[in-house]
Amino acid sequence: MALQDLTPQLRTRLSHMERAVGWFVLLATLLLLGGFAYYLYTTAKNKGWFLIKVPYYTFTDRATGLKVGDPVQLMGLSVGHITDIQPQPPYDLEHNICIDFVIVHPYDGYLWTEGSHAKVTAAALDLLGKRVVEVTKGTNGYPTYIFSPLHTNTMAEIERLPNREEYVLAQEVWAVVNSNSTMVAKALLPLTNGVLEKIRPYVTAGLTITPTNQQRNKLMAVWDDHNAWYVAFNGRNRYGLVPDESPALTDRAERLVASVEAALPNILGLTNQLSATLSNSASMTSNLNVVAQSIQPVITNMTFITAQLQGQGTLGDWLIPTNMHRQLDVTLTNVNTTVSDADSNLVVLAESLTKSLNNLADVTSNLNGQVQANTNILTHLSDTIVHSDQFIQGLKHHWLLRSAFKTKKTNSPPAKVHLQLESPKSATEK
């Protein structure tokens, strides 16, 4: 039925209904678009599309067990993924495979210019040769990337900067003295008066600085290890981490099998030697059994003999009777007493001898003191002895006392006169 055939009331009511349906369709479309946009946002957020991805690269000997999209780990956490794996040019003799990967911000703050490495290791609990890229935490140096812009200014321009303390050095300053390079100032030092005075003699051109209060949401500069400064990031100058590669599990298993195969002949030879040793031990034990059986009667006889040495009327009692036992006891007791007395007497004698030696030492020391005090005492004693001898000789020759010194005659034979024998030649010469 045509619209013109409807009454005005129906046409008015139908136009209101069409308007309501139109608004409903528009609202439903907006809700659908909003839900789809929220879904896209949530998906992008979960996928990390809004996160800052910091690019790095490293090298490895082979790409075995690695593929694009594999996670990159830091301290056991998945902080990025591999973006590309490409072989190096044929003339590069130092590296084989280049691995490009990204680290999600802010985990790039753990990677510094010193101490950070990219280690390609075998995946845990993986026996099929799967490997992962693991980066290690830096220990020293500078951040690999910064998020503040770079400025190159002369020393005069830097001194005129407002809020100069909010800027830091974006490079290292070196001094060359007698062909020796010495670092004057490290990067990221604030531009204080002391730092400027220290580096002024060594800055001949512009100085690269960066503000600390102008952080951006994108990468602004990357550290250049060769020139020791930050350079502007252009998307291609990525920072390279030093590779620290460990062999895959299959390679280690192959080397282990090769080592076992190389050692297997020695092991077989050792088993042969052990077999020969066991055979010799078995024959030795059989011979020992024969010897033990042959010596058993001797042991039985010795047991019987030793049993006969005890008790009354036995061989032991016959060799050493009871009276001899008592005499031996008395003798040993007397010897013990004598030794004890001798020991005590020796102690007393040693003490007496010590006292005598001490007294003798005192006498000699006193005599030595007297001699040293009277230096002419020896001369006087000598003169006294000489005069005494002269006095005695004078008494012997005195007529009144001469008879007192005469020797009595005895029946002893006269003293023999010893004649000196001379040769005829000596007699002729005389």
Coordinates of C-alpha atoms in Angstrom, one line a residue:
M1 CA 0.0 0.0 0.0
A2 CA 1.4 3.4 -1.0
L3 CA 2.3 6.0 1.6
Q4 CA -0.1 8.5 -0.1
D5 CA -3.0 6.1 0.6
L6 CA -2.5 6.4 4.4
T7 CA -4.4 8.9 6.5
P8 CA -2.5 11.9 7.9
Q9 CA -2.7 10.4 11.4
L10 CA -1.1 7.2 10.2
R11 CA 1.5 9.1 8.3
T12 CA 2.4 11.1 11.4
R13 CA 2.6 8.1 13.6
L14 CA 4.7 6.2 11.0
S15 CA 7.2 9.1 10.7
H16 CA 7.6 9.1 14.5
M17 CA 8.3 5.4 14.4
E18 CA 10.8 5.8 11.6
R19 CA 12.6 8.5 13.6
A20 CA 12.8 6.2 16.7
V21 CA 14.0 3.3 14.7
G22 CA 16.7 5.5 13.1
W23 CA 17.9 6.7 16.5
F24 CA 18.0 3.1 17.8
V25 CA 20.0 2.0 14.8
L26 CA 22.4 5.0 15.2
L27 CA 22.8 4.3 19.0
A28 CA 23.4 0.6 18.3
T29 CA 25.9 1.4 15.7
L30 CA 27.7 3.8 18.1
L31 CA 27.7 1.2 20.8
L32 CA 29.0 -1.4 18.4
L33 CA 31.8 0.9 17.2
G34 CA 32.6 1.8 20.9
G35 CA 32.8 -1.8 21.9
F36 CA 35.0 -2.6 18.9
A37 CA 37.2 0.3 19.7
Y38 CA 37.5 -0.8 23.3
Y39 CA 38.3 -4.3 22.2
L40 CA 41.0 -3.0 19.9
Y41 CA 42.4 -0.8 22.7
T42 CA 42.4 -3.7 25.2
T43 CA 44.0 -6.0 22.7
A44 CA 46.6 -3.5 21.7
K45 CA 47.4 -2.8 25.4
N46 CA 47.7 -6.6 26.1
K47 CA 49.9 -7.0 23.1
G48 CA 52.1 -4.1 24.2
W49 CA 51.3 -1.9 21.2
F50 CA 51.4 1.2 23.3
L51 CA 54.6 0.3 25.1
I52 CA 58.0 1.8 24.1
K53 CA 60.1 -1.0 22.5
V54 CA 63.8 -0.4 22.8
P55 CA 65.8 -2.2 20.0
Y56 CA 69.0 -4.2 20.6
Y57 CA 71.1 -6.7 18.7
T58 CA 73.6 -9.3 19.5
F59 CA 75.5 -12.1 17.7
T60 CA 75.5 -15.9 17.9
D61 CA 77.4 -18.7 16.1
R62 CA 74.2 -20.4 14.8
A63 CA 70.5 -19.9 14.8
T64 CA 69.7 -23.4 16.0
G65 CA 66.7 -23.4 18.3
L66 CA 65.8 -19.7 17.7
K67 CA 63.0 -18.1 15.7
V68 CA 61.4 -14.8 15.3
G69 CA 58.9 -14.1 18.0
D70 CA 60.7 -16.1 20.7
P71 CA 60.7 -14.3 24.1
V72 CA 63.7 -12.5 25.5
Q73 CA 64.3 -13.1 29.2
L74 CA 65.8 -10.9 32.0
M75 CA 66.2 -12.4 35.4
G76 CA 63.6 -15.0 34.5
L77 CA 61.0 -12.5 33.2
S78 CA 59.9 -12.3 29.6
V79 CA 60.7 -8.6 28.8
G80 CA 60.8 -8.7 25.0
H81 CA 60.9 -10.8 21.9
I82 CA 63.1 -11.5 18.8
T83 CA 62.3 -9.4 15.8
D84 CA 64.8 -10.7 13.2
I85 CA 67.5 -13.3 12.6
Q86 CA 69.8 -12.8 9.7
P87 CA 73.2 -14.1 8.7
Q88 CA 76.2 -11.8 8.6
P89 CA 77.9 -10.9 5.3
P90 CA 80.4 -13.5 4.0
Y91 CA 83.4 -11.3 4.7
D92 CA 82.5 -10.9 8.4
L93 CA 84.9 -13.5 9.9
E94 CA 84.1 -12.6 13.5
H95 CA 80.3 -13.2 13.7
N96 CA 77.9 -15.5 12.0
I97 CA 74.3 -14.7 12.9
C98 CA 72.8 -11.3 14.0
I99 CA 69.8 -11.4 16.3
D100 CA 67.6 -8.3 16.5
F101 CA 65.3 -8.1 19.5
V102 CA 63.4 -5.5 21.5
I103 CA 63.1 -4.9 25.2
V104 CA 59.9 -3.3 26.5
H105 CA 60.3 -0.1 28.5
P106 CA 61.1 0.2 31.5
Y107 CA 63.1 -3.0 31.5
D108 CA 65.7 -1.4 29.3
G109 CA 66.7 0.6 32.4
Y110 CA 68.4 -2.6 33.6
L111 CA 70.7 -2.7 30.6
W112 CA 73.8 -0.6 31.1
T113 CA 76.9 -0.1 29.0
E114 CA 79.0 -2.3 31.4
G115 CA 78.0 -5.7 32.7
S116 CA 75.1 -6.3 30.4
H117 CA 75.4 -9.3 28.1
A118 CA 73.2 -11.2 25.7
K119 CA 73.4 -14.9 26.5
V120 CA 72.0 -17.5 24.2
T121 CA 71.3 -20.6 26.4
A122 CA 69.5 -23.9 26.1
A123 CA 65.9 -23.7 27.3
A124 CA 65.2 -25.3 30.6
L125 CA 63.4 -28.7 30.4
D126 CA 63.8 -28.7 26.7
L127 CA 65.4 -31.7 25.0
L128 CA 64.8 -30.8 21.4
G129 CA 67.5 -28.1 21.1
K130 CA 65.3 -25.1 21.9
R131 CA 67.3 -22.1 22.9
V132 CA 66.4 -18.6 24.4
V133 CA 68.0 -15.2 24.4
E134 CA 68.6 -14.0 28.0
V135 CA 70.0 -10.5 28.8
T136 CA 71.9 -9.9 32.0
K137 CA 71.6 -6.9 34.3
G138 CA 74.2 -4.1 34.0
T139 CA 76.5 -3.3 36.8
N140 CA 78.3 -0.1 35.8
G141 CA 78.6 2.5 33.0
Y142 CA 75.6 4.4 31.6
P143 CA 72.1 3.7 30.4
T144 CA 72.1 2.4 26.8
Y145 CA 69.3 4.8 25.8
I146 CA 68.0 8.1 27.2
F147 CA 64.6 9.8 26.6
S148 CA 65.7 13.4 26.8
P149 CA 66.9 15.5 23.7
L150 CA 70.5 16.3 23.0
H151 CA 72.0 19.8 22.7
T152 CA 75.5 20.7 21.5
N153 CA 76.7 24.0 22.9
T154 CA 79.9 25.9 23.4
M155 CA 81.3 26.5 26.9
A156 CA 80.2 30.2 26.6
E157 CA 76.6 29.2 25.7
I158 CA 76.5 26.6 28.5
E159 CA 77.6 29.2 31.1
R160 CA 74.7 31.4 30.0
L161 CA 72.1 28.7 30.2
P162 CA 69.3 29.3 32.7
N163 CA 68.9 26.5 35.3
R164 CA 72.2 25.1 34.2
E165 CA 72.1 22.6 37.1
E166 CA 69.2 20.8 35.3
Y167 CA 71.5 19.8 32.5
V168 CA 74.0 16.9 32.5
L169 CA 76.9 15.8 30.3
A170 CA 75.9 13.5 27.5
Q171 CA 79.5 12.5 26.8
E172 CA 82.8 11.7 28.5
V173 CA 85.5 14.3 28.5
W174 CA 89.1 13.0 28.0
A175 CA 92.4 14.6 28.3
V176 CA 95.5 13.5 26.2
V177 CA 98.7 14.1 28.1
N178 CA 102.0 12.7 26.7
S179 CA 100.1 10.4 24.4
N180 CA 98.2 9.0 27.4
S181 CA 94.4 9.4 27.6
T182 CA 92.8 10.1 30.9
M183 CA 89.1 10.6 31.7
V184 CA 88.5 14.0 33.2
A185 CA 84.7 13.8 33.6
K186 CA 82.2 11.0 33.2
A187 CA 78.9 11.3 31.4
L188 CA 75.7 12.3 33.1
L189 CA 77.5 14.6 35.6
P190 CA 75.5 17.8 36.4
L191 CA 76.9 21.0 35.0
T192 CA 78.0 22.6 38.2
N193 CA 80.7 25.2 38.4
G194 CA 83.3 22.7 39.6
V195 CA 82.6 20.4 36.7
L196 CA 82.8 23.2 34.2
E197 CA 86.1 24.5 35.6
K198 CA 87.5 21.0 35.5
I199 CA 86.6 20.3 31.9
R200 CA 87.2 23.8 30.5
P201 CA 90.9 23.3 29.4
Y202 CA 90.0 20.1 27.5
V203 CA 86.8 21.3 25.6
T204 CA 87.9 22.9 22.3
A205 CA 84.6 22.4 20.3
G206 CA 81.0 22.0 21.3
L207 CA 79.9 20.0 24.3
T208 CA 77.0 17.6 24.1
I209 CA 74.5 18.0 27.0
T210 CA 71.0 16.9 27.8
P211 CA 68.3 18.2 30.2
T212 CA 67.0 16.1 32.9
N213 CA 63.6 17.8 33.1
Q214 CA 62.5 17.1 29.5
Q215 CA 61.7 13.4 29.4
R216 CA 59.9 12.3 26.2
N217 CA 57.8 9.2 25.5
K218 CA 60.2 8.1 22.8
L219 CA 63.8 7.2 22.4
M220 CA 65.9 10.3 21.9
A221 CA 69.6 9.1 22.1
V222 CA 71.7 5.9 22.2
W223 CA 75.1 5.5 23.7
D224 CA 78.0 5.2 21.2
D225 CA 80.7 3.0 22.7
H226 CA 83.3 3.9 20.1
N227 CA 83.2 7.7 20.7
A228 CA 82.0 7.6 24.3
W229 CA 79.0 9.9 23.9
Y230 CA 75.2 9.8 23.2
V231 CA 74.1 10.2 19.6
A232 CA 70.6 11.0 18.3
F233 CA 68.5 7.9 17.8
N234 CA 67.2 7.5 14.2
G235 CA 65.7 4.0 14.4
R236 CA 68.8 2.3 12.8
N237 CA 71.6 2.9 15.2
R238 CA 70.6 0.2 17.7
Y239 CA 72.8 -0.7 20.7
G240 CA 74.6 -4.0 20.5
L241 CA 75.0 -6.2 23.6
V242 CA 78.1 -8.3 24.0
P243 CA 77.3 -12.0 23.2
D244 CA 77.9 -14.6 25.8
E245 CA 76.8 -17.9 24.1
S246 CA 76.6 -21.3 25.6
P247 CA 76.3 -24.4 23.5
A248 CA 73.0 -26.1 22.8
L249 CA 72.0 -29.2 24.8
T250 CA 72.4 -31.4 21.7
D251 CA 75.9 -30.2 21.1
R252 CA 76.8 -30.8 24.7
A253 CA 75.2 -34.3 24.5
E254 CA 77.3 -35.0 21.3
R255 CA 80.5 -33.9 23.0
L256 CA 79.6 -36.1 26.0
V257 CA 79.0 -39.1 23.8
A258 CA 82.2 -38.5 22.0
S259 CA 84.1 -38.3 25.3
V260 CA 82.4 -41.5 26.5
E261 CA 83.4 -43.2 23.2
A262 CA 87.0 -42.0 23.6
A263 CA 87.1 -43.3 27.2
L264 CA 85.3 -46.6 26.4
P265 CA 88.5 -48.5 25.4
N266 CA 90.2 -47.5 28.7
I267 CA 87.1 -48.5 30.6
L268 CA 87.1 -51.9 28.9
G269 CA 90.8 -52.3 29.7
L270 CA 90.1 -51.4 33.3
T271 CA 87.3 -54.0 33.5
N272 CA 89.6 -56.6 32.1
Q273 CA 92.2 -55.7 34.7
L274 CA 89.5 -55.9 37.4
S275 CA 88.5 -59.3 36.1
A276 CA 92.1 -60.5 36.3
T277 CA 92.4 -59.1 39.8
L278 CA 89.2 -60.8 41.0
S279 CA 90.4 -64.1 39.5
N280 CA 93.7 -63.8 41.4
S281 CA 91.9 -62.9 44.5
A282 CA 89.7 -66.0 44.2
S283 CA 92.7 -68.2 43.7
M284 CA 94.4 -66.5 46.7
T285 CA 91.4 -67.1 48.9
S286 CA 91.3 -70.7 47.9
N287 CA 95.0 -71.1 48.8
L288 CA 94.3 -69.3 52.1
N289 CA 91.6 -71.9 52.9
V290 CA 94.1 -74.7 52.3
V291 CA 96.7 -72.9 54.6
A292 CA 94.0 -72.4 57.3
Q293 CA 93.1 -76.0 57.2
S294 CA 96.7 -77.1 57.4
I295 CA 97.5 -74.8 60.3
Q296 CA 94.4 -75.7 62.3
P297 CA 96.1 -78.7 64.1
V298 CA 99.1 -76.4 65.1
I299 CA 96.7 -73.9 66.6
T300 CA 94.9 -76.7 68.5
N301 CA 98.2 -77.9 69.9
M302 CA 99.2 -74.4 70.9
T303 CA 95.9 -74.0 72.7
F304 CA 96.4 -77.2 74.6
I305 CA 100.0 -76.2 75.6
T306 CA 98.9 -72.8 76.8
A307 CA 96.1 -74.4 78.8
Q308 CA 98.8 -76.6 80.5
L309 CA 100.8 -73.6 81.6
Q310 CA 98.1 -72.6 84.1
G311 CA 97.0 -74.3 87.3
Q312 CA 98.9 -76.3 90.0
G313 CA 101.3 -79.0 88.9
T314 CA 101.4 -77.7 85.4
L315 CA 104.5 -76.6 83.4
G316 CA 104.2 -73.0 84.4
D317 CA 103.9 -73.9 88.1
W318 CA 107.0 -76.2 87.7
L319 CA 109.1 -73.6 86.0
I320 CA 108.1 -70.8 88.4
P321 CA 107.1 -72.3 91.8
T322 CA 105.3 -70.5 94.6
N323 CA 108.5 -69.8 96.6
M324 CA 110.1 -68.1 93.6
H325 CA 107.0 -66.0 93.2
R326 CA 107.4 -64.7 96.8
Q327 CA 111.1 -64.1 96.4
L328 CA 110.5 -62.2 93.2
D329 CA 107.9 -60.1 94.9
V330 CA 110.3 -59.3 97.8
T331 CA 113.2 -58.6 95.4
L332 CA 111.1 -56.3 93.3
T333 CA 109.8 -54.5 96.4
N334 CA 113.4 -54.0 97.7
V335 CA 114.5 -52.8 94.2
N336 CA 111.6 -50.3 94.2
T337 CA 112.5 -49.0 97.7
T338 CA 116.2 -48.7 96.7
V339 CA 115.4 -46.8 93.5
S340 CA 113.1 -44.5 95.5
D341 CA 115.8 -43.8 98.1
A342 CA 118.4 -43.3 95.4
D343 CA 116.1 -40.9 93.7
S344 CA 115.6 -38.9 96.9
N345 CA 119.3 -39.0 97.7
L346 CA 120.1 -37.8 94.1
V347 CA 117.8 -34.9 94.6
V348 CA 119.5 -34.0 97.9
L349 CA 122.9 -34.4 96.4
A350 CA 122.0 -32.2 93.4
E351 CA 120.7 -29.5 95.8
S352 CA 123.9 -29.7 97.9
L353 CA 126.0 -29.5 94.7
T354 CA 124.0 -26.6 93.6
K355 CA 124.7 -24.8 96.9
S356 CA 128.4 -25.6 96.7
L357 CA 128.6 -24.3 93.2
N358 CA 126.8 -21.1 94.2
N359 CA 129.3 -20.6 97.1
L360 CA 132.2 -21.3 94.8
A361 CA 130.8 -18.8 92.4
D362 CA 130.5 -16.3 95.2
V363 CA 134.1 -16.9 96.3
T364 CA 135.5 -16.5 92.8
S365 CA 133.4 -13.4 92.2
N366 CA 134.7 -11.9 95.5
L367 CA 138.3 -12.9 94.6
N368 CA 137.8 -11.4 91.2
G369 CA 136.5 -8.2 92.8
Q370 CA 139.5 -8.0 95.1
V371 CA 141.9 -8.5 92.3
Q372 CA 140.2 -5.9 90.2
A373 CA 140.1 -3.5 93.1
N374 CA 143.8 -4.1 94.1
T375 CA 145.7 -4.2 90.8
N376 CA 149.2 -4.6 92.6
I377 CA 148.2 -7.6 94.8
L378 CA 149.8 -10.1 92.4
T379 CA 153.0 -8.1 92.4
H380 CA 153.1 -8.0 96.2
L381 CA 152.5 -11.7 96.5
S382 CA 155.3 -12.5 94.0
D383 CA 157.7 -10.2 95.9
T384 CA 156.7 -11.8 99.2
I385 CA 157.4 -15.3 97.9
V386 CA 160.8 -14.3 96.4
H387 CA 161.8 -12.6 99.7
S388 CA 160.7 -15.7 101.7
D389 CA 162.8 -17.9 99.5
Q390 CA 165.8 -15.7 99.9
F391 CA 165.3 -15.7 103.7
I392 CA 165.2 -19.5 103.8
Q393 CA 168.3 -19.7 101.6
G394 CA 170.1 -17.3 104.0
L395 CA 169.2 -19.5 107.0
K396 CA 170.6 -22.5 105.2
H397 CA 174.0 -20.9 104.9
H398 CA 174.1 -19.5 108.4
W399 CA 176.7 -21.3 110.5
L400 CA 174.4 -21.6 113.4
L401 CA 171.4 -23.2 111.5
R402 CA 173.4 -25.0 108.8
S403 CA 173.1 -28.3 110.6
A404 CA 169.3 -28.1 110.7
F405 CA 169.1 -28.2 107.0
K406 CA 171.5 -31.1 106.4
T407 CA 170.0 -34.2 104.7
K408 CA 170.3 -37.6 106.5
K409 CA 172.4 -40.2 104.9
T410 CA 170.6 -43.5 104.0
N411 CA 171.5 -46.8 102.6
S412 CA 170.1 -45.9 99.2
P413 CA 172.4 -46.4 96.3
P414 CA 174.2 -43.4 94.9
A415 CA 172.6 -41.6 92.2
K416 CA 173.5 -42.7 88.7
V417 CA 175.5 -40.4 86.6
H418 CA 174.2 -40.1 83.2
L419 CA 177.1 -39.7 80.7
Q420 CA 176.4 -38.1 77.5
L421 CA 177.5 -40.2 74.5
E422 CA 179.4 -38.5 71.8
S423 CA 180.4 -39.6 68.4
P424 CA 184.1 -39.9 67.4
K425 CA 183.8 -37.0 65.1
S426 CA 182.5 -34.8 67.9
A427 CA 185.4 -35.9 70.2
T428 CA 187.9 -35.2 67.4
E429 CA 186.5 -31.7 66.9
K430 CA 186.8 -30.9 70.5

